[in-house]
Amino acid sequence: MKLASRPERYTSYEADSALLNTPAKRLGVVVIVAVALLVPFVAEDDRVAILSDAFVFAIAAIGLNLVTGYAGQVSLGHAFFFGLGAFTAAVLGGEPGGRTIGYGLDMVIWLPAAGLVAAAAGLLVSPAAVRLRGLYLAIVTLGLVFLGEHLFREAKPITGGVGVGRPAATPKLLGYRFDQPGLFGLDLSGTQKTYLLMLVFLILAAILGRNVARSAVGRAFAAVRDRDIAAAVIGVNLARQKALAFTVSSFFAGLAGALLYVRTPFIEPSAFNLGLSVQFIAMILIGGAATISGSIMGALFITSLSRFTQDLTTGLPALGKALTLGGFFSIEAVQTVLYGVLIVVFLIFEPRGLYGLWLRFRNYFKSWPFSY
Amino acid sequence: MTKLFQLLVEGLGQASTYALVAVGFVIIYKSMRVVSFAQPGLMVVGASFVVFLATEVGLSFYLAVPLAMVLTAGVGLLVERTTLRPMVGKPVFVVAIITLGVDVVLRQIVNRYVGLNLRPIGDPWGLDGFSLGGAQVQVRHLVMMTVTSAVVTGLFVFFKRSRTGLAMRAAAADQETALAQGVSVGRVFAISWAMAGALAALAGVFVGTGGGVDQQTWTVALKALPVIIVGGLDSIGGAVIGAVIVGLVESLVGGYQADLFPFLGQNFNLVSPYVIMVVILLVRPYGLFGTARVERV
C-alpha cells in the first residue's frame, strides 16, 4: 500500500522500475507536456521553429547518449548517421523528376526507412567498436564523418553537391501535409503543426530511449561502459551489445535527420560535418551523459543558445558591447566562443551537466532543512 | 617517372607539416594520456602570430618564426594551466572534449584576426621552385623537410640526453613512480603543452608558406589525427613514420586516383588518410608502434 509521506517506498519491482515512479514525477511530466502543448499558441513562429528544431536534435541526442553515455562507446560520427537519414528520407520522399532522385513517397515510408538505413550503417560500423577502445574509437568515428562528407559531396544525384543541395522530403503523413497551414478548422501555421509533430516524436523517442535504458539491454550497456572485461566474464556478449548500441543510436540519428528537414525543406550536404558531431557531443555532455532527460535539456540549451545570445545582446546592449569587446567580435563569433566556453565550464564545474544541476536543486529541497 | 618524383617530394613536404602537428599530439598524449584537440587551434594561432610579426610589425621572417613559436608555447601553457590543471584525474574523454572547446575558442579569435582574405605569411621563398632532372621541385617543400628533420632529431636528442627529457619520459611511463623519484609531473605537463604549442606554430608556418593563412587552414591539422593513430598514440617515432606514410599516400592518391579509380570521386586524396587509418587499425588496433594497453578487470 502506498504511503503519501513515503513516495519512494516501493512494494514491487514494477513500481520501483516504473517510468514515472513518484507522484512528483507524474505531476512534473503532465505539467511539462501541457506547457509544451501550449507554447505554439502563445509564442511567435520563429521561437516555435527553434523549439521544433531543438526537439529534433533532442531525438538525435538521445541516440548519442545511448551509445556514448550508457554504453560508453565514444562516437564522434553521429553527424554521418544524421545525414544518412536526411538523404534517405529526401530520396524516398522528395519530388520526382527534379535534378536529384526522388520517389515522392509518404512519411509513413520515408521516416522508418531513414531510421533503418542509418541503423544498418551503424551496424556496419560497430565491429570497429569491438576492436578499438577509447580514443582510437573516437578518432575512427571522426574519420567516418569525413568519409561521409566526401560521400555526400560526390553523390550528386542524391545530394545535389556542395553549395547546391537538394530539396528535402515532402512532409505528408498519410496524405496530410505538415508544411501547409490549417488543422481541422483551427488556424495553425505550418510551423506550429511541425512543432506539435516533433513534440509527439520526441515524447515517443524519449519513452523508447528510457525503456531501453531501464531494460536488461540498458543494464548490459552500463556493464560494458563500466568494466567490459568483467561484463564479458559474467556473460554479457560484448560484440552483440556494442552492435546493438550503435544500431539503436544510429536509428535515432537517422530519424532525427529525416525529421529536421520537415521544417526547412532544403538539404545542403556540407551541413553534416565535424561541427555538427561536436554539437551533439556538447548536447549530451552539457545536458548530462547517461540520462535521457539530460539529452533533452542539453539539446534545448544548445539549440536555443544562439537565439538566446542574440536576445541578450539586443535586450542588454551594455552586456552586448562587453561580450563583443566593443564590436571587435561579430555576434556569431561571440556565440561560438560562448559555446566553447560553456563546454569547458560545464565539464570542469558540473560534469553531470544540466541534469546534475537539476539534481543538486532537487536534492536541496528534498533534504531541506538538512540540506547541508 | 618525373611525376612520381614530384609527387614524392610534395608528399614528403606535406608529411613534414603532419609530422610536426602529430609529434605535438603525441607529446601531450604521452604525458597526460589525452588527445588534445586544441592542436589545430594552436597551429593557426602560431601562423597568425607569424603573419602579424612578419607582415604588420615588419620583423624579418627568420626572427618572426622563433618568436611566434615562443608566443604560441606561452598560449599552450596558458591553456594547460587554466583549463587542464583542474581536470587532472578526470576521465580522458571529458578532457578531450574540453580541449575541443578550447580549440573552438582559439579558432574564433584567430578567424577574427585573419579576416576573410588569404593572409600571406611573409616567407621569402613563396612558390619558387626549380627543375631537378625534369621534375618541378618547390623550395618550400625542401625547406619543410630539412627543418622538420632537424627538429625531430633535436627532439630525439632532447628526450634521450637531457634531464628534462628524461623526466618527461619517466612521467610518461609511470606518473606515480616518477613523482616518487622527484620528477615534478606538473612541470612535465606544462612543458609538454609548451612544446606542442611551439611545434604547432612551426607547422602552421609551413602550411602558410606558398599561399597564406585563411579561415580554412585549421583543417590541415585534422589530418594529423589519422597520422597519430597510424603511428600509435604514444610513439613519437611512430608519429613521424605515420606522417610519412599518410603524406605519401595522400600525394600519390591525389596524383594517380583520377586516372586509375575515377569512381571514387574527386579529391579522394583528402579522405585517403582516414582510409589508411582504418586499414591499419584493422590489423594493429593500437597503431603501428603504439603500446597495447593491457586490460585488466
XYZ file of C-alpha atoms in Angstrom:
669
model
C 0.000 0.000 0.000
C 1.230 3.462 -0.774
C 2.103 5.988 1.885
C 1.813 9.587 0.763
C 4.637 10.660 3.020
C 6.919 7.922 1.714
C 6.859 8.342 -2.063
C 9.951 6.234 -2.568
C 8.708 3.218 -0.676
C 8.210 0.714 -3.441
C 6.467 -2.539 -2.800
C 7.004 -4.227 -6.110
C 9.697 -4.401 -8.748
C 7.377 -2.943 -11.361
C 6.686 0.073 -9.172
C 10.369 0.616 -8.500
C 11.499 0.449 -12.087
C 8.485 2.259 -13.484
C 8.991 5.137 -15.833
C 7.229 7.646 -13.597
C 7.646 6.119 -10.220
C 6.900 9.021 -7.893
C 3.829 11.282 -7.822
C 6.116 14.286 -8.239
C 7.456 12.865 -11.476
C 3.994 12.155 -12.753
C 2.852 15.681 -11.989
C 6.015 17.136 -13.442
C 5.614 15.294 -16.717
C 1.978 16.353 -17.031
C 2.895 19.986 -16.390
C 5.806 19.953 -18.836
C 3.802 18.336 -21.601
C 0.934 20.774 -21.019
C 3.313 23.736 -21.238
C 4.900 22.302 -24.356
C 1.493 21.920 -25.983
C 0.558 25.499 -25.165
C 3.795 27.110 -26.380
C 2.916 27.315 -30.099
C -0.237 29.233 -29.282
C 1.493 31.919 -27.254
C 4.932 32.320 -28.804
C 5.875 33.742 -32.178
C 6.551 31.409 -35.044
C 10.301 31.898 -35.110
C 10.703 30.815 -31.495
C 8.365 27.890 -32.120
C 10.609 26.960 -35.049
C 13.697 26.980 -32.826
C 11.955 24.741 -30.291
C 10.847 22.412 -33.058
C 14.457 22.068 -34.220
C 15.547 21.587 -30.618
C 13.123 18.660 -30.264
C 14.596 17.016 -33.353
C 18.136 17.471 -32.074
C 16.968 16.051 -28.758
C 15.936 12.852 -30.544
C 19.431 12.575 -32.026
C 20.982 13.446 -28.672
C 19.021 10.642 -27.001
C 20.527 8.257 -29.548
C 24.026 9.541 -28.921
C 23.524 9.295 -25.188
C 22.558 5.643 -25.572
C 25.804 4.792 -27.318
C 28.203 7.183 -25.586
C 26.605 7.821 -22.214
C 25.052 4.455 -21.432
C 27.259 2.070 -23.424
C 30.463 4.076 -23.137
C 31.372 3.828 -26.843
C 32.607 7.266 -27.825
C 31.066 8.128 -31.170
C 32.100 11.324 -32.898
C 30.413 10.117 -36.065
C 26.807 10.910 -35.176
C 26.589 13.601 -37.858
C 27.190 10.969 -40.519
C 24.175 8.868 -39.477
C 22.111 12.036 -39.152
C 22.984 12.990 -42.722
C 22.359 9.477 -43.964
C 18.843 9.600 -42.517
C 18.215 13.010 -44.031
C 19.275 11.942 -47.517
C 17.428 8.621 -47.378
C 14.263 10.488 -46.496
C 14.935 13.050 -49.205
C 15.433 10.356 -51.831
C 12.327 8.404 -50.831
C 10.080 11.366 -50.105
C 11.387 14.002 -52.466
C 9.646 15.320 -55.532
C 10.286 13.065 -58.520
C 11.629 14.375 -61.774
C 13.944 17.077 -60.477
C 17.691 17.446 -60.648
C 18.047 14.863 -57.884
C 16.447 11.480 -57.300
C 13.087 11.437 -55.545
C 10.229 8.990 -55.276
C 7.521 11.124 -53.698
C 6.538 8.595 -51.050
C 4.666 9.229 -47.812
C 6.219 9.927 -44.390
C 4.987 6.532 -43.223
C 7.585 5.061 -45.583
C 10.451 7.509 -45.606
C 10.691 8.086 -41.880
C 11.185 4.476 -40.792
C 13.341 3.879 -43.858
C 15.626 6.749 -42.856
C 15.984 5.244 -39.404
C 16.581 1.751 -40.759
C 19.210 2.790 -43.314
C 21.094 4.754 -40.667
C 20.764 1.801 -38.279
C 22.220 -0.536 -40.915
C 25.175 1.807 -41.305
C 25.597 1.847 -37.535
C 25.582 -1.927 -37.515
C 28.320 -1.957 -40.157
C 30.455 0.433 -38.115
C 30.037 -1.443 -34.822
C 32.814 -4.032 -35.338
C 35.226 -1.109 -35.037
C 33.933 -0.580 -31.507
C 34.633 -4.190 -30.657
C 38.190 -3.962 -31.912
C 39.129 -0.464 -30.741
C 38.915 1.293 -27.431
C 38.544 4.803 -26.152
C 40.330 7.475 -28.116
C 41.132 5.182 -31.032
C 37.409 4.567 -31.493
C 36.682 8.279 -31.170
C 39.114 9.162 -33.930
C 37.898 6.374 -36.196
C 34.329 7.637 -35.854
C 35.703 11.089 -36.629
C 37.136 9.592 -39.803
C 33.654 8.297 -40.541
C 32.358 11.873 -40.560
C 34.998 12.877 -43.107
C 34.324 9.843 -45.260
C 30.651 10.699 -45.058
C 31.342 14.290 -46.092
C 33.269 13.030 -49.086
C 30.447 10.621 -49.969
C 27.798 13.328 -49.694
C 29.931 15.678 -51.755
C 30.413 13.199 -54.565
C 26.998 11.538 -54.775
C 25.473 14.429 -56.693
C 22.332 12.653 -57.956
C 21.389 12.038 -54.340
C 22.688 15.099 -52.566
C 22.975 17.756 -55.213
C 26.582 18.521 -54.398
C 28.212 21.071 -52.114
C 26.880 24.573 -52.342
C 23.871 23.399 -54.322
C 21.999 20.968 -52.111
C 18.649 19.399 -52.831
C 15.038 19.717 -51.696
C 14.070 17.508 -48.763
C 11.204 15.039 -48.430
C 7.711 16.460 -48.603
C 6.209 16.121 -45.121
C 2.977 14.350 -45.824
C 1.813 11.797 -43.280
C -0.789 9.520 -44.842
C -1.560 12.253 -47.299
C -1.858 15.021 -44.690
C 0.602 17.868 -45.330
C 2.519 19.372 -42.417
C 4.027 22.338 -44.113
C 0.756 23.963 -45.093
C -1.452 25.810 -42.644
C -4.781 24.625 -41.236
C -5.765 21.804 -38.892
C -9.357 20.583 -38.590
C -10.649 24.139 -38.616
C -8.070 25.540 -36.171
C -5.905 28.072 -37.871
C -2.441 26.661 -37.290
C 0.563 27.646 -39.334
C 2.890 25.073 -40.834
C 5.495 25.814 -38.182
C 3.053 25.164 -35.359
C 1.915 21.897 -36.873
C 5.528 20.828 -37.354
C 6.254 21.725 -33.731
C 3.408 19.543 -32.476
C 4.522 16.658 -34.696
C 8.099 16.932 -33.386
C 6.820 17.069 -29.805
C 4.943 13.829 -30.352
C 8.007 12.171 -31.875
C 10.225 13.444 -29.074
C 7.914 12.005 -26.425
C 7.892 8.674 -28.253
C 11.676 8.708 -28.645
C 12.190 9.632 -25.009
C 9.952 6.799 -23.836
C 11.751 4.410 -26.172
C 15.155 5.580 -25.013
C 14.212 5.396 -21.360
C 12.797 1.922 -21.823
C 15.999 0.758 -23.486
C 17.980 2.233 -20.618
C 15.975 0.562 -17.858
C 15.744 -2.813 -19.537
C 18.238 -5.652 -19.458
C 19.797 -4.182 -22.583
C 20.387 -0.906 -20.769
C 21.954 -2.710 -17.843
C 24.206 -4.604 -20.253
C 25.200 -1.262 -21.815
C 26.142 0.121 -18.420
C 28.171 -3.014 -17.704
C 30.025 -2.603 -20.988
C 30.712 1.024 -20.144
C 31.957 0.467 -16.635
C 34.012 -2.744 -16.791
C 33.710 -4.507 -20.063
C 36.011 -7.405 -19.227
C 34.068 -8.115 -16.065
C 30.856 -7.859 -18.071
C 32.172 -10.418 -20.533
C 33.080 -12.673 -17.633
C 29.513 -12.656 -16.320
C 28.124 -13.399 -19.740
C 27.394 -10.097 -21.485
C 28.162 -10.620 -25.169
C 30.314 -7.554 -25.871
C 30.164 -7.674 -29.644
C 26.404 -8.027 -29.598
C 25.811 -5.247 -27.086
C 28.139 -2.828 -28.857
C 26.480 -3.633 -32.176
C 23.085 -3.083 -30.569
C 24.214 0.223 -29.076
C 25.463 1.561 -32.376
C 22.441 0.303 -34.276
C 19.906 1.827 -31.902
C 21.732 5.142 -31.662
C 22.093 5.379 -35.424
C 18.373 4.633 -35.769
C 17.581 7.639 -33.596
C 20.062 9.760 -35.542
C 18.544 8.725 -38.861
C 15.028 9.542 -37.665
C 16.175 12.916 -36.402
C 17.979 13.657 -39.651
C 14.849 12.924 -41.639
C 12.672 14.999 -39.292
C 14.900 18.077 -39.174
C 14.193 18.847 -42.794
C 10.429 18.812 -42.396
C 10.657 22.415 -41.313
C 13.339 23.743 -43.682
C 12.842 21.616 -46.760
C 16.287 22.081 -48.263
C 19.364 19.986 -47.515
C 22.921 21.114 -48.104
C 25.440 18.254 -47.918
C 28.198 20.145 -46.142
C 25.985 20.554 -43.064
C 26.882 17.085 -41.779
C 30.389 17.909 -40.667
C 32.623 17.666 -37.629
C 30.996 20.744 -36.131
C 27.610 19.025 -36.061
C 29.102 15.937 -34.405
C 30.743 18.133 -31.798
C 27.413 19.885 -31.244
C 25.756 16.555 -30.473
C 28.554 15.631 -28.079
C 28.188 19.021 -26.433
C 24.442 18.442 -26.071
C 24.891 15.215 -24.173
C 27.825 16.405 -22.098
C 26.230 19.705 -21.152
C 22.867 18.044 -20.647
C 24.128 15.087 -18.698
C 25.654 11.862 -20.000
C 23.706 8.651 -19.428
C 20.395 10.388 -18.805
C 17.522 10.798 -21.221
C 16.210 13.994 -19.686
C 19.760 15.324 -19.813
C 19.884 14.776 -23.571
C 16.652 16.724 -23.985
C 17.815 19.555 -21.723
C 21.179 19.726 -23.476
C 19.582 19.811 -26.907
C 17.166 22.577 -25.903
C 20.004 24.533 -24.325
C 22.437 24.307 -27.234
C 19.822 24.909 -29.919
C 18.419 27.989 -28.213
C 21.880 29.311 -27.359
C 22.336 31.351 -30.498
C 18.890 32.931 -30.230
C 19.427 33.474 -26.533
C 22.676 35.371 -27.030
C 21.001 37.430 -29.734
C 18.146 38.348 -27.400
C 20.601 39.045 -24.614
C 22.689 41.442 -26.655
C 19.661 43.293 -28.000
C 17.953 43.375 -24.624
C 21.011 44.413 -22.618
C 23.168 46.450 -25.006
C 25.809 47.108 -22.353
C 26.339 43.390 -21.946
C 26.370 43.029 -25.706
C 29.105 45.600 -26.015
C 31.122 43.915 -23.306
C 30.781 40.469 -24.863
C 31.737 41.567 -28.341
C 34.592 43.606 -26.875
C 33.103 46.780 -28.247
C 32.284 45.403 -31.663
C 35.616 43.634 -32.193
C 33.911 40.287 -32.487
C 30.838 39.605 -34.549
C 27.836 38.254 -32.711
C 28.300 34.865 -34.364
C 31.873 34.727 -33.120
C 30.661 35.523 -29.617
C 28.109 32.737 -29.865
C 30.750 30.245 -30.911
C 33.161 31.353 -28.226
C 30.365 31.166 -25.647
C 29.554 27.668 -26.826
C 33.183 26.559 -26.436
C 33.485 28.246 -23.047
C 30.257 26.634 -21.846
C 31.518 23.187 -22.769
C 34.700 23.802 -20.811
C 32.909 25.360 -17.814
C 30.290 22.623 -17.557
C 32.854 19.861 -17.781
C 35.066 21.429 -15.156
C 32.454 22.504 -12.653
C 29.429 20.275 -13.215
C 30.420 17.088 -15.013
C 26.915 15.711 -14.639
C 25.673 18.566 -16.769
C 22.325 20.320 -16.579
C 20.782 17.160 -15.178
C 23.372 17.325 -12.405
C 22.348 20.926 -11.705
C 18.737 19.811 -11.527
C 19.690 17.013 -9.138
C 21.508 19.448 -6.869
C 18.481 21.758 -6.903
C 16.036 18.943 -6.254
C 18.120 17.336 -3.531
C 18.495 20.659 -1.751
C 14.750 20.922 -1.407
C 14.222 17.241 -0.835
C 16.589 17.195 2.097
C 15.544 20.578 3.465
C 16.104 21.617 6.265
C 19.041 19.255 6.306
C 20.377 20.488 3.002
C 23.957 20.739 4.145
C 58.861 8.957 -63.500
C 59.201 12.687 -63.077
C 55.578 12.854 -61.980
C 56.266 10.179 -59.364
C 59.310 12.058 -58.105
C 57.338 15.290 -57.918
C 54.529 13.590 -56.029
C 57.037 12.050 -53.620
C 58.614 15.410 -52.877
C 55.219 17.055 -52.367
C 54.127 14.145 -50.206
C 57.186 14.421 -48.010
C 56.682 18.154 -47.740
C 53.092 17.645 -46.580
C 54.323 14.883 -44.308
C 56.598 17.376 -42.564
C 53.631 19.505 -41.571
C 51.712 16.500 -40.355
C 54.772 15.225 -38.500
C 55.131 18.433 -36.535
C 51.475 18.564 -35.506
C 51.446 14.821 -34.803
C 54.544 14.948 -32.622
C 52.844 17.702 -30.622
C 49.774 15.487 -30.171
C 51.943 12.566 -29.101
C 53.969 14.579 -26.602
C 50.786 15.710 -24.884
C 49.353 12.207 -25.034
C 52.448 10.680 -23.530
C 52.384 12.991 -20.559
C 48.645 13.339 -19.946
C 47.040 10.375 -21.747
C 44.784 12.862 -23.532
C 44.455 13.586 -27.248
C 44.422 17.339 -27.346
C 42.005 18.524 -29.981
C 43.390 22.003 -29.401
C 46.356 21.431 -31.751
C 44.570 22.821 -34.832
C 43.765 25.934 -32.827
C 47.358 26.316 -31.652
C 48.556 25.817 -35.211
C 46.535 28.702 -36.573
C 47.389 30.824 -33.537
C 51.072 30.299 -34.344
C 50.538 31.059 -38.005
C 48.658 34.244 -37.090
C 51.482 35.358 -34.824
C 53.917 34.985 -37.734
C 51.534 36.842 -40.049
C 51.326 39.650 -37.508
C 55.037 39.806 -36.727
C 56.333 39.376 -40.252
C 53.843 41.475 -42.195
C 52.440 44.030 -39.751
C 55.258 44.587 -37.300
C 57.831 44.168 -40.055
C 60.226 41.757 -38.390
C 62.350 39.521 -40.541
C 60.650 36.200 -41.259
C 63.524 34.277 -39.698
C 63.069 36.258 -36.480
C 59.277 36.181 -36.543
C 59.070 32.397 -36.652
C 61.022 31.595 -33.447
C 59.301 34.471 -31.659
C 55.906 33.159 -32.746
C 56.902 29.700 -31.570
C 57.721 31.096 -28.137
C 54.441 33.034 -28.015
C 52.412 30.002 -29.050
C 54.220 27.930 -26.450
C 53.015 30.550 -23.989
C 49.445 30.192 -25.239
C 49.696 26.417 -24.868
C 50.983 26.871 -21.342
C 48.126 29.223 -20.514
C 45.572 26.752 -21.845
C 47.103 23.972 -19.809
C 47.195 25.932 -16.587
C 43.675 27.318 -16.782
C 41.608 24.537 -18.295
C 43.521 21.317 -17.844
C 45.090 21.542 -14.416
C 41.705 21.332 -12.653
C 40.925 18.235 -14.696
C 43.783 16.014 -13.562
C 42.316 12.627 -12.783
C 39.024 13.160 -14.605
C 38.030 10.765 -17.392
C 40.077 11.102 -20.513
C 37.139 11.630 -22.837
C 35.940 14.605 -20.832
C 39.352 16.267 -21.017
C 39.488 15.640 -24.766
C 36.177 17.461 -25.169
C 37.500 20.327 -23.068
C 40.398 20.678 -25.482
C 37.818 20.705 -28.255
C 36.072 23.620 -26.544
C 39.406 25.416 -26.227
C 40.056 24.810 -29.921
C 36.704 26.366 -30.833
C 37.501 29.473 -28.817
C 41.053 29.814 -30.201
C 39.886 29.447 -33.772
C 37.216 32.101 -33.385
C 39.781 34.585 -32.121
C 42.148 33.714 -34.968
C 39.362 33.969 -37.553
C 38.580 37.454 -36.338
C 42.201 38.423 -36.840
C 42.702 36.675 -40.182
C 39.521 38.012 -41.718
C 38.027 36.842 -44.965
C 41.077 37.065 -47.220
C 44.126 34.899 -47.562
C 46.806 36.455 -45.379
C 50.345 35.926 -46.659
C 52.789 34.733 -44.085
C 55.788 36.691 -45.271
C 58.009 33.807 -46.250
C 60.889 34.762 -48.531
C 60.549 31.873 -50.965
C 56.830 31.752 -51.760
C 56.058 29.335 -54.534
C 59.548 29.368 -56.052
C 60.716 26.130 -57.479
C 63.462 24.745 -59.592
C 63.826 21.961 -62.046
C 65.579 18.818 -60.883
C 66.027 16.332 -63.676
C 62.835 17.376 -65.380
C 60.688 17.412 -62.259
C 59.444 20.594 -60.647
C 60.576 20.769 -57.041
C 59.261 23.547 -54.820
C 61.709 25.229 -52.472
C 59.189 25.282 -49.648
C 58.881 21.500 -49.603
C 62.647 21.148 -49.304
C 62.716 23.713 -46.503
C 59.896 21.898 -44.710
C 61.686 18.582 -44.963
C 65.035 19.866 -43.719
C 63.588 21.877 -40.848
C 61.339 19.017 -39.732
C 64.218 16.516 -39.843
C 66.326 18.884 -37.777
C 63.505 19.462 -35.261
C 62.705 15.764 -34.935
C 66.370 14.885 -34.485
C 66.648 17.632 -31.908
C 63.643 16.223 -30.065
C 65.104 12.735 -30.051
C 68.372 14.064 -28.638
C 66.434 16.114 -26.076
C 64.453 13.129 -24.890
C 67.424 10.817 -24.778
C 70.110 13.042 -23.336
C 68.726 15.916 -21.318
C 67.483 15.732 -17.721
C 64.151 17.300 -18.631
C 63.702 14.804 -21.435
C 64.444 12.008 -19.014
C 61.930 13.453 -16.566
C 59.275 13.588 -19.291
C 59.939 10.010 -20.316
C 59.705 8.922 -16.710
C 56.425 10.757 -16.205
C 55.078 9.224 -19.401
C 55.965 5.732 -18.262
C 54.569 5.881 -14.737
C 53.481 9.107 -13.103
C 53.421 7.922 -9.512
C 56.882 6.411 -9.605
C 58.235 9.497 -11.321
C 56.692 11.635 -8.565
C 58.352 9.396 -6.005
C 61.674 9.938 -7.745
C 61.339 13.694 -7.522
C 60.076 14.485 -11.023
C 57.676 17.424 -10.985
C 54.831 15.983 -13.037
C 53.045 19.321 -13.138
C 56.087 20.842 -14.782
C 56.150 17.957 -17.243
C 52.555 18.728 -18.221
C 53.400 22.386 -18.684
C 56.479 21.643 -20.777
C 54.534 19.173 -22.947
C 51.914 21.769 -23.776
C 54.512 24.431 -24.418
C 56.399 22.124 -26.777
C 53.214 21.100 -28.542
C 52.329 24.764 -29.000
C 55.726 25.584 -30.458
C 55.603 22.616 -32.829
C 52.096 23.525 -33.906
C 53.233 27.073 -34.623
C 56.034 25.788 -36.841
C 53.569 23.516 -38.627
C 51.265 26.496 -39.104
C 54.106 28.418 -40.699
C 54.683 25.536 -43.115
C 51.034 25.358 -44.053
C 51.014 29.083 -44.643
C 54.085 29.191 -46.896
C 53.406 29.459 -50.555
C 49.829 30.537 -50.129
C 48.784 32.091 -46.912
C 46.637 31.655 -43.878
C 42.879 31.785 -44.065
C 39.904 30.573 -42.103
C 40.167 27.027 -43.504
C 43.818 26.414 -42.634
C 42.981 24.603 -39.418
C 41.555 21.614 -41.285
C 45.098 20.572 -42.237
C 45.797 19.766 -38.603
C 42.806 17.435 -38.517
C 44.664 15.169 -40.898
C 47.308 14.724 -38.238
C 44.762 12.662 -36.279
C 44.970 9.679 -38.649
C 48.739 10.150 -38.515
C 48.910 9.641 -34.780
C 46.509 6.732 -34.927
C 48.546 5.055 -37.662
C 51.784 5.604 -35.797
C 50.435 4.779 -32.391
C 49.212 7.345 -29.874
C 52.235 7.115 -27.597
C 55.123 6.831 -30.016
C 56.966 9.888 -31.312
C 58.859 7.836 -33.871
C 55.547 6.321 -34.870
C 54.121 9.798 -35.399
C 56.942 10.670 -37.789
C 56.647 7.400 -39.688
C 52.872 7.719 -39.741
C 53.234 11.231 -41.125
C 55.470 9.979 -43.913
C 53.028 7.183 -44.761
C 49.989 9.441 -44.725
C 51.709 12.256 -46.602
C 52.990 9.968 -49.321
C 49.687 8.132 -49.667
C 47.756 11.377 -49.873
C 50.101 12.729 -52.519
C 50.188 9.558 -54.600
C 46.436 9.095 -54.428
C 45.979 12.692 -55.439
C 48.197 12.175 -58.429
C 47.016 8.833 -59.675
C 43.492 8.273 -58.410
C 41.793 10.272 -61.133
C 43.305 8.000 -63.767
C 43.100 4.664 -62.020
C 39.953 4.797 -59.881
C 37.740 7.623 -61.114
C 34.643 6.177 -59.462
C 35.928 7.185 -56.051
C 35.130 10.761 -56.807
C 37.189 13.903 -56.897
C 39.516 14.841 -54.081
C 39.504 11.333 -52.684
C 43.052 12.078 -51.557
C 41.592 14.292 -48.828
C 39.946 11.296 -47.179
C 42.636 8.754 -48.019
C 44.398 9.317 -44.666
C 41.250 8.095 -42.920
C 41.003 5.052 -45.161
C 44.640 4.199 -44.414
C 43.937 4.666 -40.730
C 41.010 2.231 -40.793
C 43.024 -0.326 -42.785
C 45.963 -0.199 -40.409
C 43.760 -0.316 -37.333
C 42.080 -3.469 -38.582
C 45.444 -5.163 -38.468
C 47.020 -3.409 -35.497
C 44.388 -1.897 -33.199
C 46.937 0.225 -31.355
C 48.634 1.651 -34.429
C 51.941 0.569 -35.883
C 54.113 1.451 -32.911
C 51.659 2.110 -30.122
C 51.926 0.069 -26.963
C 48.983 -2.227 -26.479
C 47.237 -1.479 -23.206
C 46.929 -4.494 -21.032
C 43.303 -4.579 -19.980
C 42.531 -5.891 -16.570
C 39.213 -6.411 -14.887
